[in-house]
CSV table of C-alpha atoms in Angstrom, one decimal:
chain,number,residue,atom,x,y,z
A,132,UNK,CA,-8.9,31.3,37.0
A,133,UNK,CA,-8.3,34.0,39.7
A,134,UNK,CA,-11.2,32.6,41.7
A,135,UNK,CA,-9.7,29.1,41.7
A,136,UNK,CA,-6.3,30.5,42.9
A,137,UNK,CA,-8.2,32.3,45.8
A,138,UNK,CA,-9.9,29.1,46.8
A,139,UNK,CA,-6.7,27.2,46.7
A,140,UNK,CA,-5.0,29.8,48.9
A,141,UNK,CA,-7.9,29.8,51.3
A,142,UNK,CA,-7.7,26.0,51.6
A,143,UNK,CA,-4.0,26.2,52.4
A,144,UNK,CA,-4.5,28.9,55.0
A,145,UNK,CA,-7.3,27.0,56.7
A,146,UNK,CA,-5.4,23.7,56.8
A,147,UNK,CA,-5.3,22.1,60.2
A,148,UNK,CA,-2.0,22.6,62.1
A,149,UNK,CA,-0.2,19.7,63.7
A,150,UNK,CA,0.9,20.8,67.2
A,151,UNK,CA,3.1,19.0,69.7
A,152,UNK,CA,2.1,20.2,73.2
A,153,UNK,CA,4.0,18.3,75.8
A,154,UNK,CA,6.0,18.6,79.1
A,155,UNK,CA,9.5,17.4,79.7
A,156,UNK,CA,12.1,17.5,82.4
A,157,UNK,CA,15.0,20.0,82.1
A,158,UNK,CA,17.2,17.2,80.8
A,159,UNK,CA,14.7,16.2,78.0
A,160,UNK,CA,12.7,13.3,79.3
A,161,UNK,CA,8.9,12.8,79.1
A,162,UNK,CA,8.8,9.9,81.5
A,163,UNK,CA,11.2,8.6,84.2
A,164,UNK,CA,13.2,5.4,84.0
A,165,UNK,CA,10.1,3.4,85.1
A,166,UNK,CA,7.9,5.1,82.5
A,167,UNK,CA,6.1,7.1,85.1
A,168,UNK,CA,5.1,10.8,85.0
A,169,UNK,CA,4.3,11.6,88.7
A,170,UNK,CA,7.0,14.3,88.6
A,171,UNK,CA,4.8,16.5,86.2
A,172,UNK,CA,4.3,19.4,88.5
A,173,UNK,CA,5.9,22.8,89.3
A,174,UNK,CA,8.1,23.7,92.2
A,175,UNK,CA,5.1,24.2,94.4
A,176,UNK,CA,2.9,21.1,94.3
A,177,UNK,CA,-0.1,23.0,95.8
A,178,UNK,CA,-0.1,25.5,92.9
A,179,UNK,CA,-2.7,24.3,90.4
A,180,UNK,CA,-1.9,26.8,87.6
A,181,UNK,CA,-2.7,25.4,84.2
A,182,UNK,CA,-0.3,27.6,82.2
A,183,UNK,CA,-1.3,27.9,78.5
A,184,UNK,CA,-3.4,24.7,78.4
A,185,UNK,CA,-6.9,26.3,78.6
A,186,UNK,CA,-6.0,28.8,75.9
A,187,UNK,CA,-4.2,26.1,73.7
A,188,UNK,CA,-7.1,23.6,73.8
A,189,UNK,CA,-9.6,26.1,72.5
A,190,UNK,CA,-8.1,25.7,69.0
A,191,UNK,CA,-7.9,21.8,69.2
A,192,UNK,CA,-10.6,19.2,68.4
A,193,UNK,CA,-8.4,16.2,67.8
A,194,UNK,CA,-5.7,14.6,70.0
A,195,UNK,CA,-3.3,11.9,68.8
A,196,UNK,CA,-1.4,9.6,71.2
A,197,UNK,CA,0.2,6.2,71.4
A,198,UNK,CA,-0.8,3.3,73.6
A,199,UNK,CA,1.7,4.1,76.4
A,200,UNK,CA,0.4,7.7,76.7
A,201,UNK,CA,-3.2,6.6,76.7
A,202,UNK,CA,-2.4,4.0,79.4
A,203,UNK,CA,-0.7,6.6,81.5
A,204,UNK,CA,-3.7,8.9,81.3
A,205,UNK,CA,-6.2,6.2,82.3
A,206,UNK,CA,-4.1,4.6,85.0
A,207,UNK,CA,-1.8,7.4,86.4
A,208,UNK,CA,-2.9,10.9,85.4
A,209,UNK,CA,-6.7,10.7,85.4
A,210,UNK,CA,-8.0,7.2,86.3
A,211,UNK,CA,-11.4,8.4,87.3
A,212,UNK,CA,-12.4,10.4,84.2
A,213,UNK,CA,-11.4,10.8,80.6
A,214,UNK,CA,-9.9,14.3,80.6
A,215,UNK,CA,-10.1,14.8,76.8
A,216,UNK,CA,-13.9,14.2,76.5
A,217,UNK,CA,-14.4,17.4,74.4
A,218,UNK,CA,-11.9,16.1,71.8
A,219,UNK,CA,-11.8,13.2,69.5
A,220,UNK,CA,-8.8,11.0,70.5
A,221,UNK,CA,-6.9,8.7,68.2
A,222,UNK,CA,-4.8,6.1,69.9
A,223,UNK,CA,-2.2,4.5,67.7
A,224,UNK,CA,-1.7,0.9,68.7
A,225,UNK,CA,-1.2,-2.6,67.6
A,226,UNK,CA,-3.7,-3.8,70.2
A,227,UNK,CA,-7.2,-4.8,69.3
A,228,UNK,CA,-9.4,-2.5,71.3
A,229,UNK,CA,-13.0,-1.4,70.8
A,230,UNK,CA,-13.3,2.2,69.7
A,231,UNK,CA,-16.0,4.6,71.0
A,232,UNK,CA,-17.3,7.8,69.5
A,233,UNK,CA,-14.6,9.9,71.3
A,234,UNK,CA,-11.7,7.4,71.5
A,235,UNK,CA,-10.6,5.6,68.3
A,236,UNK,CA,-8.0,2.9,68.3
A,237,UNK,CA,-6.2,2.9,65.0
A,238,UNK,CA,-3.4,0.8,63.4
A,239,UNK,CA,-2.1,3.4,61.0
A,240,UNK,CA,1.4,4.8,61.2
A,241,UNK,CA,1.6,8.3,62.7
A,242,UNK,CA,2.3,9.9,59.3
A,243,UNK,CA,-0.6,8.1,57.6
A,244,UNK,CA,-3.0,9.1,60.3
A,245,UNK,CA,-1.9,12.7,60.2
A,246,UNK,CA,-2.2,12.9,56.4
A,247,UNK,CA,-5.8,11.5,56.7
A,248,UNK,CA,-6.8,13.8,59.5
A,249,UNK,CA,-5.4,16.9,57.7
A,250,UNK,CA,-7.7,16.1,54.7
A,251,UNK,CA,-10.8,16.4,57.0
A,252,UNK,CA,-12.2,19.6,58.3
A,253,UNK,CA,-11.7,20.7,61.8
A,254,UNK,CA,-9.6,22.6,64.2
A,255,UNK,CA,-5.9,21.9,64.9
A,256,UNK,CA,-4.5,18.5,65.8
A,257,UNK,CA,-2.6,17.9,69.1
A,258,UNK,CA,0.2,15.4,69.3
A,259,UNK,CA,0.1,14.4,72.9
A,260,UNK,CA,2.8,11.7,73.0
A,261,UNK,CA,4.6,9.5,73.2
A,262,UNK,CA,8.2,9.9,72.2
A,263,UNK,CA,8.1,7.3,69.3
A,264,UNK,CA,5.2,9.1,67.6
A,265,UNK,CA,6.8,12.5,68.1
A,266,UNK,CA,10.1,11.3,66.7
A,267,UNK,CA,8.5,9.7,63.7
A,268,UNK,CA,6.5,12.9,62.9
A,269,UNK,CA,9.5,15.1,63.3
A,270,UNK,CA,11.5,12.9,60.9
A,271,UNK,CA,8.7,13.4,58.4
A,272,UNK,CA,8.6,17.2,59.1
A,273,UNK,CA,4.9,16.9,59.9
A,274,UNK,CA,4.8,19.0,63.1
A,275,UNK,CA,4.0,22.7,62.5
A,276,UNK,CA,4.3,24.0,66.1
A,277,UNK,CA,6.0,22.8,69.3
A,278,UNK,CA,4.8,23.8,72.8
A,279,UNK,CA,7.1,22.5,75.5
A,280,UNK,CA,6.6,22.9,79.2
A,281,UNK,CA,10.0,22.4,80.9
A,282,UNK,CA,9.4,21.0,84.4
A,283,UNK,CA,11.9,22.0,87.1
A,284,UNK,CA,13.4,18.6,87.6
A,285,UNK,CA,16.4,16.7,86.3
A,286,UNK,CA,15.5,13.0,85.9
A,287,UNK,CA,18.9,11.7,84.7
A,288,UNK,CA,17.3,8.8,82.8
A,289,UNK,CA,14.0,7.8,81.2
A,290,UNK,CA,12.1,8.2,77.9
A,291,UNK,CA,13.7,11.0,75.8
A,292,UNK,CA,11.4,13.3,73.9
A,293,UNK,CA,13.8,13.9,71.0
A,294,UNK,CA,15.8,11.3,69.1
A,295,UNK,CA,18.1,11.5,66.2
A,296,UNK,CA,17.0,13.3,63.1
A,297,UNK,CA,18.4,12.9,59.6
A,298,UNK,CA,19.0,16.7,59.5
A,299,UNK,CA,18.5,19.8,61.6
A,300,UNK,CA,15.1,21.2,62.1
A,301,UNK,CA,15.3,25.0,62.4
A,302,UNK,CA,12.7,26.6,64.7
A,303,UNK,CA,11.5,30.1,65.5
A,304,UNK,CA,10.8,31.0,69.1
A,305,UNK,CA,7.4,32.6,69.2
A,306,UNK,CA,6.6,32.9,72.9
A,307,UNK,CA,7.9,32.1,76.4
A,308,UNK,CA,5.9,32.0,79.6
A,309,UNK,CA,6.7,30.9,83.1
A,310,UNK,CA,4.6,29.9,86.1
A,311,UNK,CA,5.3,27.9,89.3
A,312,UNK,CA,8.9,27.2,88.1
A,313,UNK,CA,7.7,25.8,84.8
A,314,UNK,CA,9.0,27.4,81.6
A,315,UNK,CA,6.7,27.2,78.5
A,316,UNK,CA,8.4,27.5,75.1
A,317,UNK,CA,6.5,27.9,71.9
A,318,UNK,CA,8.2,27.3,68.6
A,319,UNK,CA,7.2,27.2,64.9
A,320,UNK,CA,9.0,25.7,62.0
A,321,UNK,CA,11.2,28.2,60.1
């Protein structure tokens, strides 16, 4: 009996964490009014600091994103190479696209996909975007950690990261960092 309780505790402790790692403007947008993200840089455009990303991605093996985020990556952010080649990517979409070994197009809801992924072994799961997926998972209380990089720009309009929630979501500030005018905030659920 005691051995079974230890195994159950160990399984809970090793459960994959769901982590939102995303950048937003100071006024809370993840894309401008035209859906573009060309403003995602610090105050010195020549400074190529990566902040916490290299450290963060070491504990990740799966990335989840919506079609719009996927499309931004392949057309705007990195049109010449798939930057998440070391990760398995799940793109939530209604489109019929051919999956590959590393990029899987799925038709599940974000919460269904996350439930299924958490049942498999592996490292933590990164929620990359977009806003609709983030908002659905927050409403379902499925995000364990939030890493936000606040970019030094006020857009005034665009795609808001956070939407309405049925109730408050209390967080605990775990860490702050800053580089090149960007402030990184790391929170966990309380």
